[in-house]
Amino acid sequence: MAFIDDLKNTILSAAGTELGHKPQAVFDYLKREGQNLAETLVMITEGVVKGSITIEEAPILLNQQKEASIAILAAAEGMTKVIAQNAVNNAMDAVKNMVNSKLPILLI
């Protein structure tokens, strides 16, 4: 039982080192994009009401913001995948010797 506890603790520690504050950074990135979308919607709404944005322009402007938001969210997804991959890689590196020393093959 001690071996599994050692592995678990080492894996969690190594993965945690990679994760650190990065999920918060991704969240902050997404939060800012939500703010941008809200600001754009306010600008479009106020512009249409004031007459500085036409009915024809409003959906075009909204579509531009939607496309930008999609690109930002796709980038955040990529960032999250990289963080996850690095966390797993760090965990495997951390336990490689622990596992391989118990086996007649190099598993990791």
PDB file of C-alpha atoms in Angstrom:
ATOM      1  CA  MET A   1       0.000   0.000   0.000  1.00  0.00           C
ATOM      2  CA  ALA A   2       2.881   2.381   0.648  1.00  0.00           C
ATOM      3  CA  PHE A   3       4.033   2.213  -2.987  1.00  0.00           C
ATOM      4  CA  ILE A   4       0.656   3.377  -4.284  1.00  0.00           C
ATOM      5  CA  ASP A   5       0.581   6.172  -1.719  1.00  0.00           C
ATOM      6  CA  ASP A   6       4.076   7.266  -2.755  1.00  0.00           C
ATOM      7  CA  LEU A   7       3.058   7.210  -6.417  1.00  0.00           C
ATOM      8  CA  LYS A   8      -0.163   9.092  -5.758  1.00  0.00           C
ATOM      9  CA  ASN A   9       1.539  11.784  -3.700  1.00  0.00           C
ATOM     10  CA  THR A  10       4.354  12.210  -6.216  1.00  0.00           C
ATOM     11  CA  ILE A  11       1.930  12.369  -9.152  1.00  0.00           C
ATOM     12  CA  LEU A  12      -0.294  14.926  -7.448  1.00  0.00           C
ATOM     13  CA  SER A  13       2.673  17.038  -6.430  1.00  0.00           C
ATOM     14  CA  ALA A  14       4.250  17.002  -9.909  1.00  0.00           C
ATOM     15  CA  ALA A  15       0.949  17.698 -11.688  1.00  0.00           C
ATOM     16  CA  GLY A  16       0.096  20.409  -9.189  1.00  0.00           C
ATOM     17  CA  THR A  17       3.384  22.147  -9.913  1.00  0.00           C
ATOM     18  CA  GLU A  18       2.409  22.463 -13.572  1.00  0.00           C
ATOM     19  CA  LEU A  19      -1.168  23.474 -12.836  1.00  0.00           C
ATOM     20  CA  GLY A  20      -0.258  26.104 -10.274  1.00  0.00           C
ATOM     21  CA  HIS A  21      -2.113  29.299 -11.125  1.00  0.00           C
ATOM     22  CA  LYS A  22      -2.560  28.494 -14.803  1.00  0.00           C
ATOM     23  CA  PRO A  23      -6.237  27.495 -14.578  1.00  0.00           C
ATOM     24  CA  GLN A  24      -6.891  30.880 -12.960  1.00  0.00           C
ATOM     25  CA  ALA A  25      -5.049  32.559 -15.827  1.00  0.00           C
ATOM     26  CA  VAL A  26      -7.274  30.761 -18.342  1.00  0.00           C
ATOM     27  CA  PHE A  27     -10.366  31.719 -16.330  1.00  0.00           C
ATOM     28  CA  ASP A  28      -9.239  35.365 -16.230  1.00  0.00           C
ATOM     29  CA  TYR A  29      -8.672  35.244 -19.994  1.00  0.00           C
ATOM     30  CA  LEU A  30     -12.201  33.931 -20.559  1.00  0.00           C
ATOM     31  CA  LYS A  31     -13.678  36.387 -18.076  1.00  0.00           C
ATOM     32  CA  ARG A  32     -12.103  39.280 -19.977  1.00  0.00           C
ATOM     33  CA  GLU A  33     -13.586  37.991 -23.222  1.00  0.00           C
ATOM     34  CA  GLY A  34     -17.018  37.880 -21.580  1.00  0.00           C
ATOM     35  CA  GLN A  35     -16.498  41.508 -20.609  1.00  0.00           C
ATOM     36  CA  ASN A  36     -15.574  42.353 -24.222  1.00  0.00           C
ATOM     37  CA  LEU A  37     -18.726  40.674 -25.505  1.00  0.00           C
ATOM     38  CA  ALA A  38     -20.870  42.555 -22.985  1.00  0.00           C
ATOM     39  CA  GLU A  39     -19.244  45.877 -23.915  1.00  0.00           C
ATOM     40  CA  THR A  40     -19.836  45.213 -27.602  1.00  0.00           C
ATOM     41  CA  LEU A  41     -23.499  44.390 -26.991  1.00  0.00           C
ATOM     42  CA  VAL A  42     -23.919  47.628 -25.025  1.00  0.00           C
ATOM     43  CA  MET A  43     -22.179  49.595 -27.788  1.00  0.00           C
ATOM     44  CA  ILE A  44     -24.387  48.068 -30.464  1.00  0.00           C
ATOM     45  CA  THR A  45     -27.579  48.571 -28.446  1.00  0.00           C
ATOM     46  CA  GLU A  46     -26.763  52.177 -27.596  1.00  0.00           C
ATOM     47  CA  GLY A  47     -25.610  52.867 -31.157  1.00  0.00           C
ATOM     48  CA  VAL A  48     -28.842  51.563 -32.670  1.00  0.00           C
ATOM     49  CA  VAL A  49     -30.936  53.537 -30.159  1.00  0.00           C
ATOM     50  CA  LYS A  50     -28.954  56.738 -30.867  1.00  0.00           C
ATOM     51  CA  GLY A  51     -28.922  56.150 -34.607  1.00  0.00           C
ATOM     52  CA  SER A  52     -25.118  55.949 -34.951  1.00  0.00           C
ATOM     53  CA  ILE A  53     -25.384  52.261 -35.894  1.00  0.00           C
ATOM     54  CA  THR A  54     -27.918  51.174 -38.483  1.00  0.00           C
ATOM     55  CA  ILE A  55     -30.176  48.142 -38.248  1.00  0.00           C
ATOM     56  CA  GLU A  56     -28.116  46.615 -41.067  1.00  0.00           C
ATOM     57  CA  GLU A  57     -24.793  47.254 -39.300  1.00  0.00           C
ATOM     58  CA  ALA A  58     -25.840  45.858 -35.926  1.00  0.00           C
ATOM     59  CA  PRO A  59     -25.838  42.143 -36.858  1.00  0.00           C
ATOM     60  CA  ILE A  60     -22.561  42.578 -38.756  1.00  0.00           C
ATOM     61  CA  LEU A  61     -20.898  44.123 -35.706  1.00  0.00           C
ATOM     62  CA  LEU A  62     -22.316  41.423 -33.456  1.00  0.00           C
ATOM     63  CA  ASN A  63     -21.075  38.708 -35.802  1.00  0.00           C
ATOM     64  CA  GLN A  64     -17.579  40.211 -35.762  1.00  0.00           C
ATOM     65  CA  GLN A  65     -17.540  40.083 -31.957  1.00  0.00           C
ATOM     66  CA  LYS A  66     -18.920  36.536 -31.948  1.00  0.00           C
ATOM     67  CA  GLU A  67     -16.151  35.416 -34.302  1.00  0.00           C
ATOM     68  CA  ALA A  68     -13.546  37.096 -32.111  1.00  0.00           C
ATOM     69  CA  SER A  69     -15.013  35.421 -29.018  1.00  0.00           C
ATOM     70  CA  ILE A  70     -14.949  32.031 -30.732  1.00  0.00           C
ATOM     71  CA  ALA A  71     -11.268  32.523 -31.551  1.00  0.00           C
ATOM     72  CA  ILE A  72     -10.521  33.504 -27.944  1.00  0.00           C
ATOM     73  CA  LEU A  73     -12.401  30.496 -26.568  1.00  0.00           C
ATOM     74  CA  ALA A  74     -10.593  28.193 -28.994  1.00  0.00           C
ATOM     75  CA  ALA A  75      -7.276  29.621 -27.801  1.00  0.00           C
ATOM     76  CA  ALA A  76      -8.316  29.063 -24.182  1.00  0.00           C
ATOM     77  CA  GLU A  77      -9.205  25.463 -25.023  1.00  0.00           C
ATOM     78  CA  GLY A  78      -5.751  25.013 -26.531  1.00  0.00           C
ATOM     79  CA  MET A  79      -4.127  26.569 -23.469  1.00  0.00           C
ATOM     80  CA  THR A  80      -6.057  24.193 -21.222  1.00  0.00           C
ATOM     81  CA  LYS A  81      -4.983  21.161 -23.279  1.00  0.00           C
ATOM     82  CA  VAL A  82      -1.333  22.222 -23.090  1.00  0.00           C
ATOM     83  CA  ILE A  83      -1.590  22.695 -19.326  1.00  0.00           C
ATOM     84  CA  ALA A  84      -3.196  19.269 -18.926  1.00  0.00           C
ATOM     85  CA  GLN A  85      -0.592  17.576 -21.142  1.00  0.00           C
ATOM     86  CA  ASN A  86       2.255  19.228 -19.242  1.00  0.00           C
ATOM     87  CA  ALA A  87       0.736  18.197 -15.909  1.00  0.00           C
ATOM     88  CA  VAL A  88       0.524  14.551 -17.012  1.00  0.00           C
ATOM     89  CA  ASN A  89       4.049  14.664 -18.463  1.00  0.00           C
ATOM     90  CA  ASN A  90       5.414  16.094 -15.210  1.00  0.00           C
ATOM     91  CA  ALA A  91       3.618  13.403 -13.234  1.00  0.00           C
ATOM     92  CA  MET A  92       5.036  10.628 -15.437  1.00  0.00           C
ATOM     93  CA  ASP A  93       8.537  12.079 -15.213  1.00  0.00           C
ATOM     94  CA  ALA A  94       8.239  12.277 -11.441  1.00  0.00           C
ATOM     95  CA  VAL A  95       7.300   8.597 -10.998  1.00  0.00           C
ATOM     96  CA  LYS A  96       9.321   7.146 -13.884  1.00  0.00           C
ATOM     97  CA  ASN A  97      12.186   5.896 -11.720  1.00  0.00           C
ATOM     98  CA  MET A  98       9.853   4.701  -8.965  1.00  0.00           C
ATOM     99  CA  VAL A  99       7.913   2.508 -11.399  1.00  0.00           C
ATOM    100  CA  ASN A 100      10.721   1.444 -13.726  1.00  0.00           C
ATOM    101  CA  SER A 101      12.930   0.329 -10.816  1.00  0.00           C
ATOM    102  CA  LYS A 102      10.280  -2.256  -9.851  1.00  0.00           C
ATOM    103  CA  LEU A 103       9.936  -3.734 -13.344  1.00  0.00           C
ATOM    104  CA  PRO A 104      12.163  -5.727 -15.703  1.00  0.00           C
ATOM    105  CA  ILE A 105      11.183  -3.290 -18.505  1.00  0.00           C
ATOM    106  CA  LEU A 106      11.145   0.465 -18.935  1.00  0.00           C
ATOM    107  CA  LEU A 107       7.408   1.132 -18.774  1.00  0.00           C
ATOM    108  CA  ILE A 108       7.657   4.905 -18.509  1.00  0.00           C
TER     109      ILE A 108
END
